[in-house]
CSV table of C-alpha atoms and ligand atoms in Angstrom, one decimal:
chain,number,residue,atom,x,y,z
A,98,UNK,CA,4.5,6.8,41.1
A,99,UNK,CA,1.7,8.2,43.4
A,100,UNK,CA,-0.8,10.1,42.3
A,101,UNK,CA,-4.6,10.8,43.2
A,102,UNK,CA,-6.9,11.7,40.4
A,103,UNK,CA,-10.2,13.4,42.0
A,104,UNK,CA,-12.7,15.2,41.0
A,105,UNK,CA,-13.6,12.2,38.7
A,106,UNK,CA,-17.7,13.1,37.0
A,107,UNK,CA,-18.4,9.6,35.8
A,108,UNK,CA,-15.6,6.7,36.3
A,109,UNK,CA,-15.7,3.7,34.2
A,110,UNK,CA,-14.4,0.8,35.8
A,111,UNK,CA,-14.9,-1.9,33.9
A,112,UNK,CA,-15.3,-4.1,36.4
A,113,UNK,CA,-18.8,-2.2,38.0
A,114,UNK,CA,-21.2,-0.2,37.1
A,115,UNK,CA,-20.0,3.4,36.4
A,116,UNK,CA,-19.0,5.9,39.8
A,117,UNK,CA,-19.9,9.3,40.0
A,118,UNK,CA,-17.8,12.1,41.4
A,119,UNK,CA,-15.3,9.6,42.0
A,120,UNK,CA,-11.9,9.4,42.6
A,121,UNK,CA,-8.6,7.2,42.4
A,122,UNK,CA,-5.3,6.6,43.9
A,123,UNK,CA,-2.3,5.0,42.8
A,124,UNK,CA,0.3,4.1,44.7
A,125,UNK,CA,3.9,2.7,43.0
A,126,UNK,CA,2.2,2.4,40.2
A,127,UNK,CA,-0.7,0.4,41.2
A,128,UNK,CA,-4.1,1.5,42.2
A,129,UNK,CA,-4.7,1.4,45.7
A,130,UNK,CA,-8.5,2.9,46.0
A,131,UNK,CA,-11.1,3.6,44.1
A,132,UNK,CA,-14.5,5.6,45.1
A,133,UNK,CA,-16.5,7.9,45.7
A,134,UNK,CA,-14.7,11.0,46.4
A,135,UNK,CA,-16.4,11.8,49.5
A,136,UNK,CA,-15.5,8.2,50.9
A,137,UNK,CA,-11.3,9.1,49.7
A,138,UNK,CA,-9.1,8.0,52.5
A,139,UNK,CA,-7.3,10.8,54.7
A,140,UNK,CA,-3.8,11.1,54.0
A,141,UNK,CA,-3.5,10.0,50.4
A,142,UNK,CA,0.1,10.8,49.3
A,143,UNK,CA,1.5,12.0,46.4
A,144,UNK,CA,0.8,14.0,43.0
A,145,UNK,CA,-3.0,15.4,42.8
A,146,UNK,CA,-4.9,15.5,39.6
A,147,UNK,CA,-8.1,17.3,39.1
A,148,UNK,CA,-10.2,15.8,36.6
A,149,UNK,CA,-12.8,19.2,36.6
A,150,UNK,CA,-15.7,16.4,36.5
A,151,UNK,CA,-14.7,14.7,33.0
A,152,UNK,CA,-15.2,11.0,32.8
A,153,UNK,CA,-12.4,8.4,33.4
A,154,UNK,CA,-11.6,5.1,31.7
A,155,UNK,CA,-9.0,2.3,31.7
A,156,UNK,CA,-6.1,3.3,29.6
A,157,UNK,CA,-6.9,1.9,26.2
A,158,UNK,CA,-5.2,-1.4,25.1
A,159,UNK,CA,-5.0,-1.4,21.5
A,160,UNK,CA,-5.0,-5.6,20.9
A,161,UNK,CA,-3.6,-5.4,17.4
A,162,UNK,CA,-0.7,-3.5,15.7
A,163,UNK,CA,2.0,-3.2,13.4
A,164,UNK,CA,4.0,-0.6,14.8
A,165,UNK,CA,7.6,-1.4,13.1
A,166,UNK,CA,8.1,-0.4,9.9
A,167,UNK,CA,9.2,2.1,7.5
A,168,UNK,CA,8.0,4.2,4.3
A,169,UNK,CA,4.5,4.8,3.0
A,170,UNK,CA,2.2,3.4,0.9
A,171,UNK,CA,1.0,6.7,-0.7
A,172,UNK,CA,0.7,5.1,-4.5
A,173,UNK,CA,-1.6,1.9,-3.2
A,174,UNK,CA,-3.4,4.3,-0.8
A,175,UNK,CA,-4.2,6.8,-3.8
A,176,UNK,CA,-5.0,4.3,-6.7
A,177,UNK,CA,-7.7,2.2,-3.7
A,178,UNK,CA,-9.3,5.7,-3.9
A,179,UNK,CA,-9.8,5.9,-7.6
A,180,UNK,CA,-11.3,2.2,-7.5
A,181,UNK,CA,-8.8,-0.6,-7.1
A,182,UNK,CA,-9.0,-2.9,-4.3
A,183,UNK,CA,-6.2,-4.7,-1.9
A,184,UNK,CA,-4.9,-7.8,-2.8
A,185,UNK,CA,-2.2,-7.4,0.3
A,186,UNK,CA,0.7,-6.9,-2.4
A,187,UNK,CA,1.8,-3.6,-1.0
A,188,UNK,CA,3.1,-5.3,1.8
A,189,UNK,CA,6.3,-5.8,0.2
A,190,UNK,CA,6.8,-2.4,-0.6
A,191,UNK,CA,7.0,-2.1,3.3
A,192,UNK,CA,9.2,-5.2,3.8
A,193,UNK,CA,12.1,-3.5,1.3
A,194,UNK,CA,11.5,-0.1,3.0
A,195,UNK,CA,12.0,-1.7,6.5
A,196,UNK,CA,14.6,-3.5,5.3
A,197,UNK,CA,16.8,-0.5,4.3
A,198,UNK,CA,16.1,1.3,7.5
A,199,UNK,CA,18.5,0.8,10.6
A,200,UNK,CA,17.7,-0.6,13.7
A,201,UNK,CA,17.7,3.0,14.9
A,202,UNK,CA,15.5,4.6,12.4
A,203,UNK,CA,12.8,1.7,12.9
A,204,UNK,CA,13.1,2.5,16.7
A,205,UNK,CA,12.4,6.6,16.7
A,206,UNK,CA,9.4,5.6,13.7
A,207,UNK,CA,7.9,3.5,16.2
A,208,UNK,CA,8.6,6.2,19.2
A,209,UNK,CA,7.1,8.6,17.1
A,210,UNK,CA,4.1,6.5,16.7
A,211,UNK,CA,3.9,5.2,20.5
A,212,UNK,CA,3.5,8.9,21.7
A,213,UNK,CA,0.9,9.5,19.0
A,214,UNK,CA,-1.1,6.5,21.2
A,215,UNK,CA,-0.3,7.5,24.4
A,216,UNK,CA,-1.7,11.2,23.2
A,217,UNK,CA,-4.7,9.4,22.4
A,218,UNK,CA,-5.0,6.9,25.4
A,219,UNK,CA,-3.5,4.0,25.1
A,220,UNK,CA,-1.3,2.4,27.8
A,221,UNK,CA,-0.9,-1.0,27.0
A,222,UNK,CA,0.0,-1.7,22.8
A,223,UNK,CA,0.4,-5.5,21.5
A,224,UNK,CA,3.4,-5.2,18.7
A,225,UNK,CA,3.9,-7.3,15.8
A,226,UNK,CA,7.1,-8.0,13.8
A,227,UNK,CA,6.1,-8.9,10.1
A,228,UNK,CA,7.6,-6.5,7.5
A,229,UNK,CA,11.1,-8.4,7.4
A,230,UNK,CA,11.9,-10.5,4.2
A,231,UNK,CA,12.9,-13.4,6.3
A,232,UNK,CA,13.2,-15.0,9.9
A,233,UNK,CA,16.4,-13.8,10.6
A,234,UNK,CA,15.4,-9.5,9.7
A,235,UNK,CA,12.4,-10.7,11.6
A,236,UNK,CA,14.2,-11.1,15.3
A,237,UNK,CA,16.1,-7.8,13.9
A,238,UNK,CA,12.4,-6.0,14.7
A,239,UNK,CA,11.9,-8.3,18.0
A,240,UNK,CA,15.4,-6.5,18.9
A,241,UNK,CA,13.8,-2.8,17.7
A,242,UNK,CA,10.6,-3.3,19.8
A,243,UNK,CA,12.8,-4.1,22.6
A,244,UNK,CA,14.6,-1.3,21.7
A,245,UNK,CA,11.0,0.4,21.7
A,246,UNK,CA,9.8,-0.6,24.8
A,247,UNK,CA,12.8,1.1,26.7
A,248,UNK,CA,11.8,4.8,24.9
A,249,UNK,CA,8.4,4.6,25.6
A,250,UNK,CA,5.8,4.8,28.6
A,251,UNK,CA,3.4,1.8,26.6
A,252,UNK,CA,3.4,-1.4,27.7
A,253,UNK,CA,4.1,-3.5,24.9
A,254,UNK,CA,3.2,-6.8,23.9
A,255,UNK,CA,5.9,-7.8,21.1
A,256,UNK,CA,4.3,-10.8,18.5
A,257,UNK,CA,6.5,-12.3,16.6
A,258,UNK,CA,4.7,-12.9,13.4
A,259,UNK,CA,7.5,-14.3,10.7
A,260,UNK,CA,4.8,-15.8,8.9
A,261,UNK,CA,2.9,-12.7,7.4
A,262,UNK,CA,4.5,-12.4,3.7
A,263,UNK,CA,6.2,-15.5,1.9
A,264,UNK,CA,9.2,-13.6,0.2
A,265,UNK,CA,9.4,-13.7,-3.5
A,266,UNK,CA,11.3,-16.8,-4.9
A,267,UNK,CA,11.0,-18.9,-1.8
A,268,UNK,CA,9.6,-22.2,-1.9
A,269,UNK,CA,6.7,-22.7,0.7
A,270,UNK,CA,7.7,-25.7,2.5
A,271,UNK,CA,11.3,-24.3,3.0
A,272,UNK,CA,10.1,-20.6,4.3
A,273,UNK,CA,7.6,-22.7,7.1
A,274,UNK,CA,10.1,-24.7,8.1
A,275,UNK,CA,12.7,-21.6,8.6
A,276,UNK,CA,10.2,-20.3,10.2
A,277,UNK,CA,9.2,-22.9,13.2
A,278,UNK,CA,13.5,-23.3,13.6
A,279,UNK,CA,12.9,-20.0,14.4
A,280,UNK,CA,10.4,-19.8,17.5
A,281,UNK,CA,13.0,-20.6,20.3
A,282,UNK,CA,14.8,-18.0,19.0
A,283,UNK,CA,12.4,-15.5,18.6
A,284,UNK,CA,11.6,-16.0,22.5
A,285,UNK,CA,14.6,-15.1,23.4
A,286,UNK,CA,14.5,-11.7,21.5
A,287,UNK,CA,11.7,-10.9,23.6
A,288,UNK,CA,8.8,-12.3,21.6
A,289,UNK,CA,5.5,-13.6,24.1
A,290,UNK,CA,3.1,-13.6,21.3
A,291,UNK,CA,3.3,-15.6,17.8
A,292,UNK,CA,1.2,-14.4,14.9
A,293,UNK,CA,0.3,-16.3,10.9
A,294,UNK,CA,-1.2,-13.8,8.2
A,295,UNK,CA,-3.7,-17.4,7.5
A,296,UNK,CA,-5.5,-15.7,4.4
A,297,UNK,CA,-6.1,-16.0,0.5
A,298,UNK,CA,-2.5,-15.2,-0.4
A,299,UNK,CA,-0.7,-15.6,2.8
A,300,UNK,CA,-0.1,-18.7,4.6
A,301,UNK,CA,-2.9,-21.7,4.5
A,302,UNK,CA,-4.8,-23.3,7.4
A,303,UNK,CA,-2.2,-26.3,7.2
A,304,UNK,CA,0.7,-23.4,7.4
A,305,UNK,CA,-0.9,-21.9,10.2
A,306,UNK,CA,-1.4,-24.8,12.3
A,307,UNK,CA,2.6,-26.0,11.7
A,308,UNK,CA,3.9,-22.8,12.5
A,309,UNK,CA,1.4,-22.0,15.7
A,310,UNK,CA,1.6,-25.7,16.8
A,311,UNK,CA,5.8,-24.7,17.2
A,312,UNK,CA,4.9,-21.8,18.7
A,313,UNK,CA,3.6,-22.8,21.4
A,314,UNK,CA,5.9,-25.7,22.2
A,315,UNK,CA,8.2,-22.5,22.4
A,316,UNK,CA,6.0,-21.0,24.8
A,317,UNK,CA,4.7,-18.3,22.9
A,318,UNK,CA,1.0,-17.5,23.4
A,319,UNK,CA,-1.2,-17.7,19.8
A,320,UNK,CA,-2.8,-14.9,18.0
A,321,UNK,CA,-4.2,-15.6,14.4
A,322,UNK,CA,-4.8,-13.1,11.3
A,323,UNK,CA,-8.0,-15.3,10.3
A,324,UNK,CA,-11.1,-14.4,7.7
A,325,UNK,CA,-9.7,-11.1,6.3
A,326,UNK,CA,-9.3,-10.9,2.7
A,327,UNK,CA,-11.5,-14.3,2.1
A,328,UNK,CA,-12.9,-17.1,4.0
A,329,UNK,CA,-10.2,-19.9,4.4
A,330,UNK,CA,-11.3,-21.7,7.3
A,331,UNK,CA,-9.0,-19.9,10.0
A,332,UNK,CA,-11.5,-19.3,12.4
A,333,UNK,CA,-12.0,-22.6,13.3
A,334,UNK,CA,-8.4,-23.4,13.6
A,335,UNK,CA,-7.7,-20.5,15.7
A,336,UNK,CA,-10.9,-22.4,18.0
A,337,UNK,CA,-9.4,-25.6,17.7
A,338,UNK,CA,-5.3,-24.4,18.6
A,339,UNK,CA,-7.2,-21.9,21.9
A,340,UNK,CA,-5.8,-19.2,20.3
A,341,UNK,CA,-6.0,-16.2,22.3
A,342,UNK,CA,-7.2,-14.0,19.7
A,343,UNK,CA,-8.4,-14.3,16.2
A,344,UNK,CA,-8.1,-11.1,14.2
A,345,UNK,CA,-10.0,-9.6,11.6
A,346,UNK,CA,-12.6,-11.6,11.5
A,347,UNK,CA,-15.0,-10.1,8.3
A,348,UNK,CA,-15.5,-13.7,6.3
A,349,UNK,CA,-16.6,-15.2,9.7
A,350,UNK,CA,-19.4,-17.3,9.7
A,351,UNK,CA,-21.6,-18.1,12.8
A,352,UNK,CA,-20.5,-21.7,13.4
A,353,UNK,CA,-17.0,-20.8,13.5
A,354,UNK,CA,-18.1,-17.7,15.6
A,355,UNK,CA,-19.5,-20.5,18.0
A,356,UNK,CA,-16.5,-22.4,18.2
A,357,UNK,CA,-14.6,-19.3,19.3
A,358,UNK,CA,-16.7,-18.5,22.0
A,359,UNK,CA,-16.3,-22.2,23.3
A,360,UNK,CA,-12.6,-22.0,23.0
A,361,UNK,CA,-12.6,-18.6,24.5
A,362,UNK,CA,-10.4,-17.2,22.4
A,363,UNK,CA,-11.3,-13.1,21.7
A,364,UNK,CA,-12.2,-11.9,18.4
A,365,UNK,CA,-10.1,-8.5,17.5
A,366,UNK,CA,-12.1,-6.2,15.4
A,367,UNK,CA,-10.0,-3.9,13.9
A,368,UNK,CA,-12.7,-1.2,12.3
A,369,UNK,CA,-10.5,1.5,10.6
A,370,UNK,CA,-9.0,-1.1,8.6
A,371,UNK,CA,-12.6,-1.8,6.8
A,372,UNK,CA,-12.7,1.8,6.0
A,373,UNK,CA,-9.2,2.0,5.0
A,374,UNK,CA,-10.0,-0.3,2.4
A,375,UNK,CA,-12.9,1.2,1.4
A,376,UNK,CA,-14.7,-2.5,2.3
A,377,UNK,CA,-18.5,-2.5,3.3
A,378,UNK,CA,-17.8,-6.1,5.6
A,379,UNK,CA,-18.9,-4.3,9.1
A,380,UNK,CA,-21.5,-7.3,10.0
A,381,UNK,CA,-19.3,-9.7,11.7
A,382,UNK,CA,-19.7,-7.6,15.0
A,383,UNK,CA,-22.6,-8.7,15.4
A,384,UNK,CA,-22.5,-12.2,14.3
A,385,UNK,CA,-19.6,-12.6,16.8
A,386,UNK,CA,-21.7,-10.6,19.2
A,387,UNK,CA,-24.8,-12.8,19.4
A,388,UNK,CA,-22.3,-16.0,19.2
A,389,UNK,CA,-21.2,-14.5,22.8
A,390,UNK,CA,-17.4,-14.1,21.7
A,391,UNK,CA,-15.6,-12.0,23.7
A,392,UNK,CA,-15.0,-8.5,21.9
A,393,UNK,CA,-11.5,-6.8,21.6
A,394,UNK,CA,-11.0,-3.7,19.7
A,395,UNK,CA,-7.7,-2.4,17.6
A,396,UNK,CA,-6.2,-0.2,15.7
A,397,UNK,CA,-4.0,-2.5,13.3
A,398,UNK,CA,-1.6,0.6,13.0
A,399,UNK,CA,0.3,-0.4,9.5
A,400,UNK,CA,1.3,1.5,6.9
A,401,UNK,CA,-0.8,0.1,4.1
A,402,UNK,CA,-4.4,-1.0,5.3
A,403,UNK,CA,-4.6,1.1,8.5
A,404,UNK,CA,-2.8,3.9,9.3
A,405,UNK,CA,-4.3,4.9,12.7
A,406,UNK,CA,-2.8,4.8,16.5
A,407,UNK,CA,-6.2,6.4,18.0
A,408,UNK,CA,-7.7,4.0,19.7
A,409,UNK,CA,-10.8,6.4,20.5
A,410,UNK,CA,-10.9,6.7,16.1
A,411,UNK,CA,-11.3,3.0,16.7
A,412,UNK,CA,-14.1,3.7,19.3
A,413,UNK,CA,-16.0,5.9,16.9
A,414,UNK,CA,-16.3,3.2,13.8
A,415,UNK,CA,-16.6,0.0,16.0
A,416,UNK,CA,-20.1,2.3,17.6
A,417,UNK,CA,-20.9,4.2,14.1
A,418,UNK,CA,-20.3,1.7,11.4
A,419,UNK,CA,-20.1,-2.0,12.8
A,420,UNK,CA,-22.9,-1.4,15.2
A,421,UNK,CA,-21.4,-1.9,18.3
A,422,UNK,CA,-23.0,0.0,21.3
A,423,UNK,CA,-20.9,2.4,23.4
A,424,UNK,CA,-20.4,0.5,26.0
A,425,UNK,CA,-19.3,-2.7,24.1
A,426,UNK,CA,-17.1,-0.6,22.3
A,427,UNK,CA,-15.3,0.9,25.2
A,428,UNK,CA,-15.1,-2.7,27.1
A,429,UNK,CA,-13.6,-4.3,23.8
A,430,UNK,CA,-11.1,-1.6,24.2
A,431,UNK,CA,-9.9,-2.2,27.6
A,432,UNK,CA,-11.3,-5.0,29.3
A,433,UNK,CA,-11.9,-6.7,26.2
A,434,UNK,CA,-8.5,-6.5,24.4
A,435,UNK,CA,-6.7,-7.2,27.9
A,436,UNK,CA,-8.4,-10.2,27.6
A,437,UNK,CA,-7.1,-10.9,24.1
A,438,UNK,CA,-3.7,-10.6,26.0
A,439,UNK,CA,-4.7,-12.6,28.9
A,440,UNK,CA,-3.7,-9.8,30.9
A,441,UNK,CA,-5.7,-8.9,34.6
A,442,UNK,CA,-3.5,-6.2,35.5
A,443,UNK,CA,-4.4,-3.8,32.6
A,444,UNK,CA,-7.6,-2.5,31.0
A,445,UNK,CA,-9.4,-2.4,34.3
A,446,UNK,CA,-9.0,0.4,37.4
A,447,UNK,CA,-9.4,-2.0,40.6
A,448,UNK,CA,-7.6,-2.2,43.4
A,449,UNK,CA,-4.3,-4.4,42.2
A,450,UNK,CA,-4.4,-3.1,39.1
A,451,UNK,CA,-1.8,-0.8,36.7
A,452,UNK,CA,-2.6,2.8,37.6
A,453,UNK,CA,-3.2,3.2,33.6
A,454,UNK,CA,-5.9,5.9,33.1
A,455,UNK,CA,-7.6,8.3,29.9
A,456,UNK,CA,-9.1,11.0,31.6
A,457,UNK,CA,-11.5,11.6,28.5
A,458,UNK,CA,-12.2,15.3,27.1
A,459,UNK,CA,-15.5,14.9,27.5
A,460,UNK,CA,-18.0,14.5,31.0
A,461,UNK,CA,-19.4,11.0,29.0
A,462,UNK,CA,-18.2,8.4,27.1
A,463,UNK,CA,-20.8,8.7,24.5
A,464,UNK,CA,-19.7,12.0,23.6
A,465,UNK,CA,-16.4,10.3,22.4
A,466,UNK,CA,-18.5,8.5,20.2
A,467,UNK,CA,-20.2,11.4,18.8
A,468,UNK,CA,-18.1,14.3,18.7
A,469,UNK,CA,-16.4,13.4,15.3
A,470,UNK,CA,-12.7,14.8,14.4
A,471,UNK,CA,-12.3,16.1,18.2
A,472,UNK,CA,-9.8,16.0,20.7
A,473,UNK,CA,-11.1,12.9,22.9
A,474,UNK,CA,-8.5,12.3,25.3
A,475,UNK,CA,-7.1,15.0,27.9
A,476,UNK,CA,-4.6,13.4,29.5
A,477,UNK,CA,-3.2,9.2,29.6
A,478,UNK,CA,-2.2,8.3,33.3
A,479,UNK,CA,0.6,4.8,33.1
A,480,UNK,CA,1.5,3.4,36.4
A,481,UNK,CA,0.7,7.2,38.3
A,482,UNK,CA,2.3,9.4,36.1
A,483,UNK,CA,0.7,11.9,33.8
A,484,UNK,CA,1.3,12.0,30.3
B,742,ZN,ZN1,-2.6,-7.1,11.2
């Protein structure tokens, strides 16, 4: 698709400092030129867009979700606010509510959720498997997710992550082993990512490595759920595998934090998840921060500890209650979490580039930030065409 956004008041690049009254031009897809608008070539074809002087971003890319799934967690969700705290139990409560929805029904939940993202900027979405009771339902939602990525604009990024909940009854050793057999398979339902919940209650360190270590004799790139609920030791195996990205990330500590930055693997905060659950652990940003990690921001969209597809809601509590400053914020959610997906052609506008744009409702990017509850994107832009 071709189309020239103009009339651009402040551009945010990513990969300069910000333009002013600036445009940009996308040609099949890509972006061809970007400027000032009094330099714009003659003769630029195709759709016109005027931006009326707000400020333009990179389409967000939201490094971290669960997008397939079905049901609600409204009784955990309800007794967290009268006190109680997450133990990650509730996750089966998803698992048998996925499981009794059809392939279908998963797909137009997702759909549903996708256009809630692309009305609130994102482009490019990493997708994880997880709420299936075993390996086999698990390349059932590699298939939905395929199913997914053909009924919406996003570019997805499925993860297959068979190794978040060890179903009731199974013995340990058996389930990991089900699980490796599994990653040749789960390549050829699409997967490019694998996932391991490694936390207190989830899989182990030793787990983790197994299953990651088949992985990526599969070919799959590695992403690890690490330092959530407790500190187990995750970090530093997510460092030592090269892990693309290590998730959560609150029980960090600032050796492991170092060892991530040397392996240069991109820590995924995931902000709304820590309010979710009603946690106080916002002080890894800047631990991870001053270790010189790489930043990537998400929304963790799942029913239970985050239900959220705004990546901008993201913005607001990575600047407001983990400290971040508005411009790490917004590179963590483009340049940053294209990074986690060691991806060039997305969460950038340069010339080469996916034409994937949030033209912001607002003339600065730190008025995202601090106009609570409000409307913060105008209009998402993927590969030229307006959404
Ligand atoms: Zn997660």
């Amino acid at each position: 698709m071709n189309l020239t956004v103009r009339r651009i008041g402040r551009l945010l690049t990513m990969t300069r400092e910000p333009l002013v009254d600036a445009a940009v031009v996308v040609r099949q897809g890509r972006v061809v030129w970007v400027g000032a608008e009094r330099d714009l070539p003659a003769g630029a074809a195709g759709e016109e867009y005027d931006a009326g002087g707000a400020c333009v971003v990179p389409g967000f890319v939201d490094a971290h979700t669960h997008l397939v799934f079905a049901g609600v967690r409204r009784e955990e969700f309800v007794a967290r606010l009268g006190g109680e705290s997450y133990d990650g139990g509730g996750i089966a409560v998803t698992v048998d509510a996925t499981r009794a929805a059809s392939h279908e029904e998963l797909v137009d939940l997702a759909a549903a959720r996708a256009a809630s993202a692309l009305s609130h900027g994102t482009t490019t979405m990493e997708v994880k498997t997880g709420y299936g009771p075993t390996p086999e339902h698990e390349l059932r939602l590699l298939d939905v997710i395929a199913s997914l990525s053909r009924r919406t604009p996003l570019r997805l990024e499925p993860t297959y992550l068979g190794a978040h909940v060890m179903p009731p009854g199974r013995e340990r050793g058996d389930y990991v082993r089900e699980v490796v057999a599994t990653m040749p398979r789960a390549v050829e339902h699409g997967a490019r990512w694998a996932d391991v919940f490694c936390d207190q209650g989830a899989f182990t360190v030793e787990e983790a490595r197994r299953i990651l270590t088949a992985a990526r004799e599969a070919g799959l790139g590695l992403r690890l759920h690490a330092e959530e609920i407790a500190h187990t030791g995750a970090a530093r195996l997510a460092a030592q595998l090269g892990c693309a990205s290590a998730d959560h990330l609150e029980h960090v500590t600032p050796e492991e934090a170092a060892a991530l930055a040397a392996a240069g693997t991109v820590a995924v905060l995931l902000p709304t998840v820590t309010l979710s659950l009603r946690s106080d652990a916002w002080g890894h940003a800047a631990l991870l921060r001053e270790a010189g990690v790489e930043l990537a921001l998400g929304t963790d969209c799942n029913p239970g500890t985050s239900w959220c597809e705004s990546m901008p809601y993201a913005i607001q509590l990575g600047c407001l209650a983990m400290g971040l400053s508005v411009e790490e914020a917004f590179r963590a959610a483009t340049l940053g979490a294209a990074r986690s997906l060691r991806r060039d052609d997305v969460g950038r506008i340069a010339v080469g580039a996916w034409g994937d744009l949030a033209i912001l409702d607002a003339e600065h990017e730190a008025d995202v930030v601090a106009h609570l509850g409000g409307r913060a994107v105008l209009r998402t832009v993927v590969g030229g065409f307006l959404h």
